[in-house]
PDB file of C-alpha atoms in Angstrom:
ATOM      1  CA  ARG P   1     112.159 134.274 136.164  1.00  0.00           C
ATOM      2  CA  ASN P   2     112.350 136.413 133.018  1.00  0.00           C
ATOM      3  CA  GLN P   3     115.528 134.597 131.976  1.00  0.00           C
ATOM      4  CA  THR P   4     113.889 131.195 132.497  1.00  0.00           C
ATOM      5  CA  LYS P   5     110.860 132.329 130.494  1.00  0.00           C
ATOM      6  CA  ALA P   6     113.138 133.537 127.697  1.00  0.00           C
ATOM      7  CA  THR P   7     114.999 130.202 127.675  1.00  0.00           C
ATOM      8  CA  VAL P   8     111.724 128.266 127.401  1.00  0.00           C
ATOM      9  CA  GLN P   9     110.618 130.643 124.633  1.00  0.00           C
ATOM     10  CA  ASN P  10     113.840 130.079 122.702  1.00  0.00           C
ATOM     11  CA  ARG P  11     113.538 126.314 123.001  1.00  0.00           C
ATOM     12  CA  GLU P  12     109.941 126.441 121.791  1.00  0.00           C
ATOM     13  CA  ASP P  13     110.962 128.652 118.855  1.00  0.00           C
ATOM     14  CA  CYS P  14     113.770 126.285 117.945  1.00  0.00           C
ATOM     15  CA  LEU P  15     111.505 123.229 118.139  1.00  0.00           C
ATOM     16  CA  LEU P  16     108.753 124.802 116.023  1.00  0.00           C
ATOM     17  CA  LYS P  17     111.275 126.185 113.549  1.00  0.00           C
ATOM     18  CA  TYR P  18     113.023 122.903 112.820  1.00  0.00           C
ATOM     19  CA  LEU P  19     109.841 120.836 112.964  1.00  0.00           C
ATOM     20  CA  LEU P  20     108.328 123.057 110.279  1.00  0.00           C
ATOM     21  CA  PHE P  21     111.600 123.128 108.321  1.00  0.00           C
ATOM     22  CA  PHE P  22     112.164 119.358 108.135  1.00  0.00           C
ATOM     23  CA  SER P  23     108.508 118.507 107.439  1.00  0.00           C
ATOM     24  CA  ASN P  24     108.426 121.012 104.573  1.00  0.00           C
ATOM     25  CA  LEU P  25     111.823 119.832 103.329  1.00  0.00           C
ATOM     26  CA  LEU P  26     110.448 116.287 103.094  1.00  0.00           C
ATOM     27  CA  PHE P  27     107.402 117.418 101.098  1.00  0.00           C
ATOM     28  CA  THR P  28     109.563 119.694  98.919  1.00  0.00           C
ATOM     29  CA  VAL P  29     111.658 116.676  97.892  1.00  0.00           C
ATOM     30  CA  LEU P  30     108.470 114.671  97.320  1.00  0.00           C
ATOM     31  CA  GLY P  31     107.080 117.483  95.141  1.00  0.00           C
ATOM     32  CA  LEU P  32     110.287 117.631  93.088  1.00  0.00           C
ATOM     33  CA  VAL P  33     110.150 113.846  92.556  1.00  0.00           C
ATOM     34  CA  VAL P  34     106.540 114.100  91.339  1.00  0.00           C
ATOM     35  CA  LEU P  35     107.478 117.045  89.094  1.00  0.00           C
ATOM     36  CA  ALA P  36     110.447 115.137  87.645  1.00  0.00           C
ATOM     37  CA  LEU P  37     108.235 112.087  87.027  1.00  0.00           C
ATOM     38  CA  GLY P  38     105.695 114.204  85.147  1.00  0.00           C
ATOM     39  CA  LEU P  39     108.327 115.942  83.028  1.00  0.00           C
ATOM     40  CA  TRP P  40     110.018 112.619  82.284  1.00  0.00           C
ATOM     41  CA  GLY P  41     106.683 111.219  81.101  1.00  0.00           C
ATOM     42  CA  LEU P  42     106.022 114.205  78.830  1.00  0.00           C
ATOM     43  CA  ILE P  43     109.541 114.174  77.373  1.00  0.00           C
ATOM     44  CA  ASN P  44     109.582 110.393  76.963  1.00  0.00           C
ATOM     45  CA  LYS P  45     106.368 110.550  74.903  1.00  0.00           C
ATOM     46  CA  GLU P  46     107.646 113.581  72.967  1.00  0.00           C
ATOM     47  CA  SER P  47     104.573 115.547  74.094  1.00  0.00           C
ATOM     48  CA  PHE P  48     106.388 118.838  73.410  1.00  0.00           C
ATOM     49  CA  ALA P  49     106.774 117.976  69.713  1.00  0.00           C
ATOM     50  CA  GLN P  50     104.993 120.370  67.367  1.00  0.00           C
ATOM     51  CA  GLU P  51     102.473 117.778  66.178  1.00  0.00           C
ATOM     52  CA  LYS P  52     101.554 116.741  69.774  1.00  0.00           C
ATOM     53  CA  ILE P  53     101.733 120.039  71.680  1.00  0.00           C
ATOM     54  CA  GLY P  54      98.052 120.737  70.977  1.00  0.00           C
ATOM     55  CA  GLN P  55      96.997 117.655  72.990  1.00  0.00           C
ATOM     56  CA  ILE P  56      99.249 118.279  75.976  1.00  0.00           C
ATOM     57  CA  SER P  57      96.403 119.747  78.053  1.00  0.00           C
ATOM     58  CA  THR P  58      94.723 116.310  78.153  1.00  0.00           C
ATOM     59  CA  ASP P  59      97.912 114.400  78.952  1.00  0.00           C
ATOM     60  CA  PRO P  60      97.675 112.641  82.373  1.00  0.00           C
ATOM     61  CA  MET P  61     101.347 113.424  83.018  1.00  0.00           C
ATOM     62  CA  LEU P  62     100.452 117.117  83.153  1.00  0.00           C
ATOM     63  CA  VAL P  63      98.641 116.398  86.445  1.00  0.00           C
ATOM     64  CA  PHE P  64     101.940 115.194  87.947  1.00  0.00           C
ATOM     65  CA  VAL P  65     103.742 118.300  86.652  1.00  0.00           C
ATOM     66  CA  VAL P  66     101.186 120.719  88.124  1.00  0.00           C
ATOM     67  CA  LEU P  67     100.882 118.799  91.412  1.00  0.00           C
ATOM     68  CA  GLY P  68     104.659 118.552  91.802  1.00  0.00           C
ATOM     69  CA  LEU P  69     105.183 122.228  90.960  1.00  0.00           C
ATOM     70  CA  VAL P  70     102.522 123.434  93.425  1.00  0.00           C
ATOM     71  CA  LEU P  71     103.672 121.083  96.214  1.00  0.00           C
ATOM     72  CA  SER P  72     107.392 121.857  95.864  1.00  0.00           C
ATOM     73  CA  THR P  73     106.858 125.642  95.564  1.00  0.00           C
ATOM     74  CA  LEU P  74     104.493 125.785  98.541  1.00  0.00           C
ATOM     75  CA  CYS P  75     106.639 123.625 100.806  1.00  0.00           C
ATOM     76  CA  LEU P  76     109.833 125.421  99.744  1.00  0.00           C
ATOM     77  CA  SER P  77     108.305 128.724 100.882  1.00  0.00           C
ATOM     78  CA  GLY P  78     107.483 127.156 104.257  1.00  0.00           C
ATOM     79  CA  CYS P  79     110.933 125.568 104.445  1.00  0.00           C
ATOM     80  CA  VAL P  80     112.854 128.800 103.737  1.00  0.00           C
ATOM     81  CA  GLY P  81     110.434 130.872 105.805  1.00  0.00           C
ATOM     82  CA  ALA P  82     110.957 128.671 108.857  1.00  0.00           C
ATOM     83  CA  LEU P  83     114.738 128.501 108.477  1.00  0.00           C
ATOM     84  CA  ARG P  84     115.167 132.245 107.892  1.00  0.00           C
ATOM     85  CA  GLU P  85     112.343 133.185 110.273  1.00  0.00           C
ATOM     86  CA  ASN P  86     110.834 135.206 107.436  1.00  0.00           C
ATOM     87  CA  CYS P  87     107.294 136.213 108.410  1.00  0.00           C
ATOM     88  CA  CYS P  88     106.419 137.226 104.844  1.00  0.00           C
ATOM     89  CA  LEU P  89     107.127 133.754 103.450  1.00  0.00           C
ATOM     90  CA  LEU P  90     105.427 132.114 106.417  1.00  0.00           C
ATOM     91  CA  GLN P  91     102.328 134.258 105.874  1.00  0.00           C
ATOM     92  CA  VAL P  92     102.209 133.218 102.193  1.00  0.00           C
ATOM     93  CA  PHE P  93     102.654 129.579 103.229  1.00  0.00           C
ATOM     94  CA  SER P  94      99.983 129.656 105.947  1.00  0.00           C
ATOM     95  CA  ALA P  95      97.513 131.537 103.739  1.00  0.00           C
ATOM     96  CA  THR P  96      97.969 128.982 100.942  1.00  0.00           C
ATOM     97  CA  VAL P  97      97.560 126.042 103.340  1.00  0.00           C
ATOM     98  CA  LEU P  98      94.403 127.673 104.729  1.00  0.00           C
ATOM     99  CA  VAL P  99      93.011 128.044 101.192  1.00  0.00           C
ATOM    100  CA  LEU P 100      93.861 124.393 100.438  1.00  0.00           C
ATOM    101  CA  VAL P 101      92.130 123.200 103.602  1.00  0.00           C
ATOM    102  CA  ALA P 102      89.012 125.223 102.740  1.00  0.00           C
ATOM    103  CA  ALA P 103      89.119 123.945  99.131  1.00  0.00           C
ATOM    104  CA  GLN P 104      89.351 120.299 100.282  1.00  0.00           C
ATOM    105  CA  VAL P 105      86.424 120.677 102.672  1.00  0.00           C
ATOM    106  CA  LEU P 106      84.392 122.404  99.948  1.00  0.00           C
ATOM    107  CA  ALA P 107      85.350 119.703  97.406  1.00  0.00           C
ATOM    108  CA  ALA P 108      84.203 116.964  99.804  1.00  0.00           C
ATOM    109  CA  ILE P 109      80.844 118.712 100.313  1.00  0.00           C
ATOM    110  CA  VAL P 110      80.367 119.244  96.571  1.00  0.00           C
ATOM    111  CA  ALA P 111      81.353 115.630  95.796  1.00  0.00           C
ATOM    112  CA  TYR P 112      78.810 114.347  98.316  1.00  0.00           C
ATOM    113  CA  SER P 113      76.078 116.689  97.074  1.00  0.00           C
ATOM    114  CA  PHE P 114      76.553 116.068  93.343  1.00  0.00           C
ATOM    115  CA  GLN P 115      77.316 112.358  93.178  1.00  0.00           C
ATOM    116  CA  GLY P 116      75.132 111.868  90.083  1.00  0.00           C
ATOM    117  CA  GLN P 117      76.896 114.567  88.064  1.00  0.00           C
ATOM    118  CA  ILE P 118      80.327 113.288  89.141  1.00  0.00           C
ATOM    119  CA  GLU P 119      79.413 109.821  87.882  1.00  0.00           C
ATOM    120  CA  GLY P 120      78.521 111.410  84.540  1.00  0.00           C
ATOM    121  CA  TYR P 121      81.923 113.139  84.399  1.00  0.00           C
ATOM    122  CA  LEU P 122      83.672 109.873  85.246  1.00  0.00           C
ATOM    123  CA  ARG P 123      81.749 108.091  82.497  1.00  0.00           C
ATOM    124  CA  SER P 124      82.699 110.756  79.959  1.00  0.00           C
ATOM    125  CA  GLY P 125      86.331 110.620  81.085  1.00  0.00           C
ATOM    126  CA  MET P 126      86.546 106.851  80.850  1.00  0.00           C
ATOM    127  CA  LEU P 127      84.898 106.755  77.428  1.00  0.00           C
ATOM    128  CA  ALA P 128      87.358 109.421  76.246  1.00  0.00           C
ATOM    129  CA  ALA P 129      90.238 107.279  77.577  1.00  0.00           C
ATOM    130  CA  MET P 130      88.823 104.248  75.761  1.00  0.00           C
ATOM    131  CA  VAL P 131      88.653 106.212  72.497  1.00  0.00           C
ATOM    132  CA  ARG P 132      92.391 107.030  72.786  1.00  0.00           C
ATOM    133  CA  TYR P 133      93.346 103.651  74.255  1.00  0.00           C
ATOM    134  CA  GLN P 134      95.662 102.640  71.410  1.00  0.00           C
ATOM    135  CA  ASP P 135      97.162 106.110  70.910  1.00  0.00           C
ATOM    136  CA  ASP P 136      98.062 107.237  74.444  1.00  0.00           C
ATOM    137  CA  LEU P 137     100.257 104.930  76.546  1.00  0.00           C
ATOM    138  CA  ASP P 138      99.349 106.673  79.824  1.00  0.00           C
ATOM    139  CA  LEU P 139      95.602 106.361  79.248  1.00  0.00           C
ATOM    140  CA  ARG P 140      96.109 102.773  78.174  1.00  0.00           C
ATOM    141  CA  PHE P 141      98.050 101.980  81.352  1.00  0.00           C
ATOM    142  CA  ILE P 142      95.426 103.662  83.587  1.00  0.00           C
ATOM    143  CA  THR P 143      92.533 101.899  81.816  1.00  0.00           C
ATOM    144  CA  ASP P 144      94.263  98.516  82.021  1.00  0.00           C
ATOM    145  CA  GLU P 145      95.042  98.938  85.724  1.00  0.00           C
ATOM    146  CA  ILE P 146      91.417  99.875  86.469  1.00  0.00           C
ATOM    147  CA  GLN P 147      90.043  96.908  84.504  1.00  0.00           C
ATOM    148  CA  ILE P 148      92.479  94.444  86.100  1.00  0.00           C
ATOM    149  CA  GLY P 149      92.084  95.833  89.616  1.00  0.00           C
ATOM    150  CA  LEU P 150      88.284  96.027  89.571  1.00  0.00           C
ATOM    151  CA  GLN P 151      87.761  93.036  87.253  1.00  0.00           C
ATOM    152  CA  CYS P 152      85.585  95.049  84.919  1.00  0.00           C
ATOM    153  CA  CYS P 153      85.307  95.926  81.241  1.00  0.00           C
ATOM    154  CA  GLY P 154      84.323  99.278  79.747  1.00  0.00           C
ATOM    155  CA  ALA P 155      82.489 102.099  81.478  1.00  0.00           C
ATOM    156  CA  ASP P 156      79.020 100.523  81.878  1.00  0.00           C
ATOM    157  CA  ASN P 157      79.607  97.154  80.164  1.00  0.00           C
ATOM    158  CA  TYR P 158      81.936  95.390  77.752  1.00  0.00           C
ATOM    159  CA  ARG P 159      80.126  96.677  74.657  1.00  0.00           C
ATOM    160  CA  ASP P 160      81.353 100.211  75.442  1.00  0.00           C
ATOM    161  CA  TRP P 161      84.564  99.276  73.602  1.00  0.00           C
ATOM    162  CA  GLU P 162      82.589  99.898  70.421  1.00  0.00           C
ATOM    163  CA  VAL P 163      83.651 103.565  70.812  1.00  0.00           C
ATOM    164  CA  ASN P 164      87.268 102.668  70.024  1.00  0.00           C
ATOM    165  CA  MET P 165      88.058 102.786  66.307  1.00  0.00           C
ATOM    166  CA  TYR P 166      90.142  99.598  66.511  1.00  0.00           C
ATOM    167  CA  TYR P 167      87.628  97.562  68.555  1.00  0.00           C
ATOM    168  CA  ASN P 168      84.605  98.860  66.642  1.00  0.00           C
ATOM    169  CA  CYS P 169      82.799  96.055  64.833  1.00  0.00           C
ATOM    170  CA  SER P 170      83.048  97.931  61.535  1.00  0.00           C
ATOM    171  CA  ALA P 171      86.841  98.256  61.819  1.00  0.00           C
ATOM    172  CA  PRO P 172      89.178  96.097  59.740  1.00  0.00           C
ATOM    173  CA  GLY P 173      91.749  93.903  61.459  1.00  0.00           C
ATOM    174  CA  VAL P 174      91.879  91.254  64.158  1.00  0.00           C
ATOM    175  CA  LEU P 175      90.827  93.621  66.973  1.00  0.00           C
ATOM    176  CA  SER P 176      87.447  94.285  65.357  1.00  0.00           C
ATOM    177  CA  CYS P 177      84.511  93.592  67.712  1.00  0.00           C
ATOM    178  CA  GLY P 178      86.910  92.659  70.498  1.00  0.00           C
ATOM    179  CA  VAL P 179      87.993  94.043  73.861  1.00  0.00           C
ATOM    180  CA  PRO P 180      91.451  94.488  75.461  1.00  0.00           C
ATOM    181  CA  ALA P 181      93.063  91.478  77.110  1.00  0.00           C
ATOM    182  CA  THR P 182      92.679  93.167  80.516  1.00  0.00           C
ATOM    183  CA  CYS P 183      88.916  92.506  80.207  1.00  0.00           C
ATOM    184  CA  CYS P 184      89.525  88.752  80.079  1.00  0.00           C
ATOM    185  CA  VAL P 185      88.676  86.487  83.003  1.00  0.00           C
ATOM    186  CA  ASP P 186      91.862  84.485  82.393  1.00  0.00           C
ATOM    187  CA  PRO P 187      94.274  86.346  80.085  1.00  0.00           C
ATOM    188  CA  LEU P 188      97.088  83.942  80.980  1.00  0.00           C
ATOM    189  CA  GLU P 189      97.487  80.631  79.188  1.00  0.00           C
ATOM    190  CA  ASN P 190      98.720  77.895  81.554  1.00  0.00           C
ATOM    191  CA  GLY P 191      99.299  80.637  84.129  1.00  0.00           C
ATOM    192  CA  THR P 192     102.413  82.005  82.448  1.00  0.00           C
ATOM    193  CA  VAL P 193     101.821  83.270  78.896  1.00  0.00           C
ATOM    194  CA  TRP P 194      99.864  86.488  78.339  1.00  0.00           C
ATOM    195  CA  ASN P 195      97.254  85.972  75.614  1.00  0.00           C
ATOM    196  CA  SER P 196      96.714  89.405  74.059  1.00  0.00           C
ATOM    197  CA  GLN P 197      94.042  87.979  71.721  1.00  0.00           C
ATOM    198  CA  CYS P 198      91.777  86.510  74.413  1.00  0.00           C
ATOM    199  CA  GLY P 199      89.163  89.245  73.965  1.00  0.00           C
ATOM    200  CA  VAL P 200      88.888  88.985  70.168  1.00  0.00           C
ATOM    201  CA  GLY P 201      85.263  88.903  68.979  1.00  0.00           C
ATOM    202  CA  SER P 202      83.843  89.255  72.493  1.00  0.00           C
ATOM    203  CA  GLN P 203      81.388  92.005  71.546  1.00  0.00           C
ATOM    204  CA  GLN P 204      79.628  89.582  69.205  1.00  0.00           C
ATOM    205  CA  LEU P 205      78.906  87.184  72.067  1.00  0.00           C
ATOM    206  CA  ASP P 206      75.749  87.317  74.157  1.00  0.00           C
ATOM    207  CA  GLU P 207      76.178  87.851  77.892  1.00  0.00           C
ATOM    208  CA  PHE P 208      75.764  84.162  78.748  1.00  0.00           C
ATOM    209  CA  SER P 209      78.537  83.115  76.358  1.00  0.00           C
ATOM    210  CA  ALA P 210      80.758  86.115  77.112  1.00  0.00           C
ATOM    211  CA  GLN P 211      80.771  85.709  80.901  1.00  0.00           C
ATOM    212  CA  SER P 212      83.165  82.767  80.746  1.00  0.00           C
ATOM    213  CA  VAL P 213      85.624  84.763  78.622  1.00  0.00           C
ATOM    214  CA  ILE P 214      85.494  88.387  79.832  1.00  0.00           C
ATOM    215  CA  PHE P 215      84.178  90.481  82.712  1.00  0.00           C
ATOM    216  CA  LEU P 216      80.737  91.785  81.777  1.00  0.00           C
ATOM    217  CA  GLY P 217      80.340  94.557  84.348  1.00  0.00           C
ATOM    218  CA  GLY P 218      81.485  98.119  83.733  1.00  0.00           C
ATOM    219  CA  CYS P 219      84.173  99.858  85.751  1.00  0.00           C
ATOM    220  CA  LEU P 220      81.921 102.656  87.002  1.00  0.00           C
ATOM    221  CA  GLY P 221      79.897 100.120  88.964  1.00  0.00           C
ATOM    222  CA  GLY P 222      83.152  98.573  90.178  1.00  0.00           C
ATOM    223  CA  MET P 223      84.402 101.971  91.360  1.00  0.00           C
ATOM    224  CA  SER P 224      81.152 102.599  93.250  1.00  0.00           C
ATOM    225  CA  ARG P 225      81.376  99.213  94.988  1.00  0.00           C
ATOM    226  CA  TRP P 226      85.055  99.772  95.852  1.00  0.00           C
ATOM    227  CA  ILE P 227      84.284 103.174  97.391  1.00  0.00           C
ATOM    228  CA  GLU P 228      81.385 101.698  99.406  1.00  0.00           C
ATOM    229  CA  GLN P 229      83.606  98.878 100.689  1.00  0.00           C
ATOM    230  CA  HIS P 230      86.434 101.249 101.656  1.00  0.00           C
ATOM    231  CA  THR P 231      84.440 104.241 102.937  1.00  0.00           C
ATOM    232  CA  GLY P 232      86.029 103.983 106.387  1.00  0.00           C
ATOM    233  CA  LEU P 233      89.577 103.855 105.015  1.00  0.00           C
ATOM    234  CA  ILE P 234      88.977 106.769 102.623  1.00  0.00           C
ATOM    235  CA  GLY P 235      87.445 108.825 105.421  1.00  0.00           C
ATOM    236  CA  SER P 236      90.318 108.021 107.797  1.00  0.00           C
ATOM    237  CA  VAL P 237      92.973 108.988 105.226  1.00  0.00           C
ATOM    238  CA  GLY P 238      91.121 112.208 104.450  1.00  0.00           C
ATOM    239  CA  ILE P 239      90.841 113.140 108.134  1.00  0.00           C
ATOM    240  CA  VAL P 240      94.549 112.384 108.749  1.00  0.00           C
ATOM    241  CA  LEU P 241      95.649 114.503 105.755  1.00  0.00           C
ATOM    242  CA  LEU P 242      93.365 117.337 106.823  1.00  0.00           C
ATOM    243  CA  GLY P 243      94.642 117.051 110.397  1.00  0.00           C
ATOM    244  CA  VAL P 244      98.279 117.254 109.264  1.00  0.00           C
ATOM    245  CA  GLN P 245      97.531 120.438 107.332  1.00  0.00           C
ATOM    246  CA  ILE P 246      95.681 122.002 110.283  1.00  0.00           C
ATOM    247  CA  ILE P 247      98.551 121.127 112.652  1.00  0.00           C
ATOM    248  CA  THR P 248     101.020 122.617 110.147  1.00  0.00           C
ATOM    249  CA  LEU P 249      98.893 125.764 110.040  1.00  0.00           C
ATOM    250  CA  PHE P 250      98.864 125.946 113.840  1.00  0.00           C
ATOM    251  CA  ILE P 251     102.668 125.481 114.070  1.00  0.00           C
ATOM    252  CA  THR P 252     103.253 128.162 111.415  1.00  0.00           C
ATOM    253  CA  THR P 253     100.945 130.641 113.159  1.00  0.00           C
ATOM    254  CA  ARG P 254     102.584 129.943 116.530  1.00  0.00           C
ATOM    255  CA  LEU P 255     106.071 130.385 115.059  1.00  0.00           C
ATOM    256  CA  MET P 256     105.105 133.707 113.447  1.00  0.00           C
ATOM    257  CA  ASP P 257     103.714 134.965 116.765  1.00  0.00           C
ATOM    258  CA  ASN P 258     106.941 134.007 118.529  1.00  0.00           C
ATOM    259  CA  ILE P 259     109.083 135.685 115.863  1.00  0.00           C
ATOM    260  CA  GLN P 260     107.061 138.897 116.123  1.00  0.00           C
ATOM    261  CA  CYS P 261     107.252 138.795 119.941  1.00  0.00           C
ATOM    262  CA  SER P 262     111.034 138.334 119.790  1.00  0.00           C
ATOM    263  CA  LYS P 263     111.380 141.310 117.431  1.00  0.00           C
ATOM    264  CA  ALA P 264     109.156 143.435 119.673  1.00  0.00           C
ATOM    265  CA  THR P 265     111.211 142.709 122.808  1.00  0.00           C
ATOM    266  CA  SER P 266     114.598 143.115 121.137  1.00  0.00           C
TER     267      SER P 266
END
């Protein structure tokens, strides 16, 4: 009976060990890909150059670097800890996962409780991105994707583009008093040619005249509507991600208990 129990124990240890190893290996590779993408973005834009290094803290690519570094380091500790049956590494891994789970739950509660303040932060962030629209390719790409995806223009309305020095009505040049082409209702001519000048002079139009040329509504309202329409999907994804982390925590704890039991009986 003792031999049978030991065999079952060994099989369980082996299953938990390699399940934890391969799952962490997958996320380690994913983390390294995200890290490489972030570093490539920073290097490609020459963000480490002396004249740009002061603005690196606001570079969106830095988010990818930090996320990739944290994810790959955390999962590598779980990967090596499971493979080597190292309780110290597994304890670090499980403690970090536990902190992340608690932080996500706390973040969800805070986000629900302070929706008004979060909207203010989003407005400030989008206006800051609009100010640097012509100077930062990443912010330009993000802003364009939001405006195309949500069919919106500006933070609250299309006249928010006044904050950009190139689209300001007092600015010289063809872009003066205009908006980006991604604000346009139909930026394509004949369905094939992108018309980058379709938003020229749009800020001078009244809403009735402008509505046939550009989207009048701001992106913050569009974001709110999108979240309301996809509340179920967002909640489901959040629950699944949280569940995966809790299961990982359970597997890690169970594996550590088995390792300690094996050492005690040997």
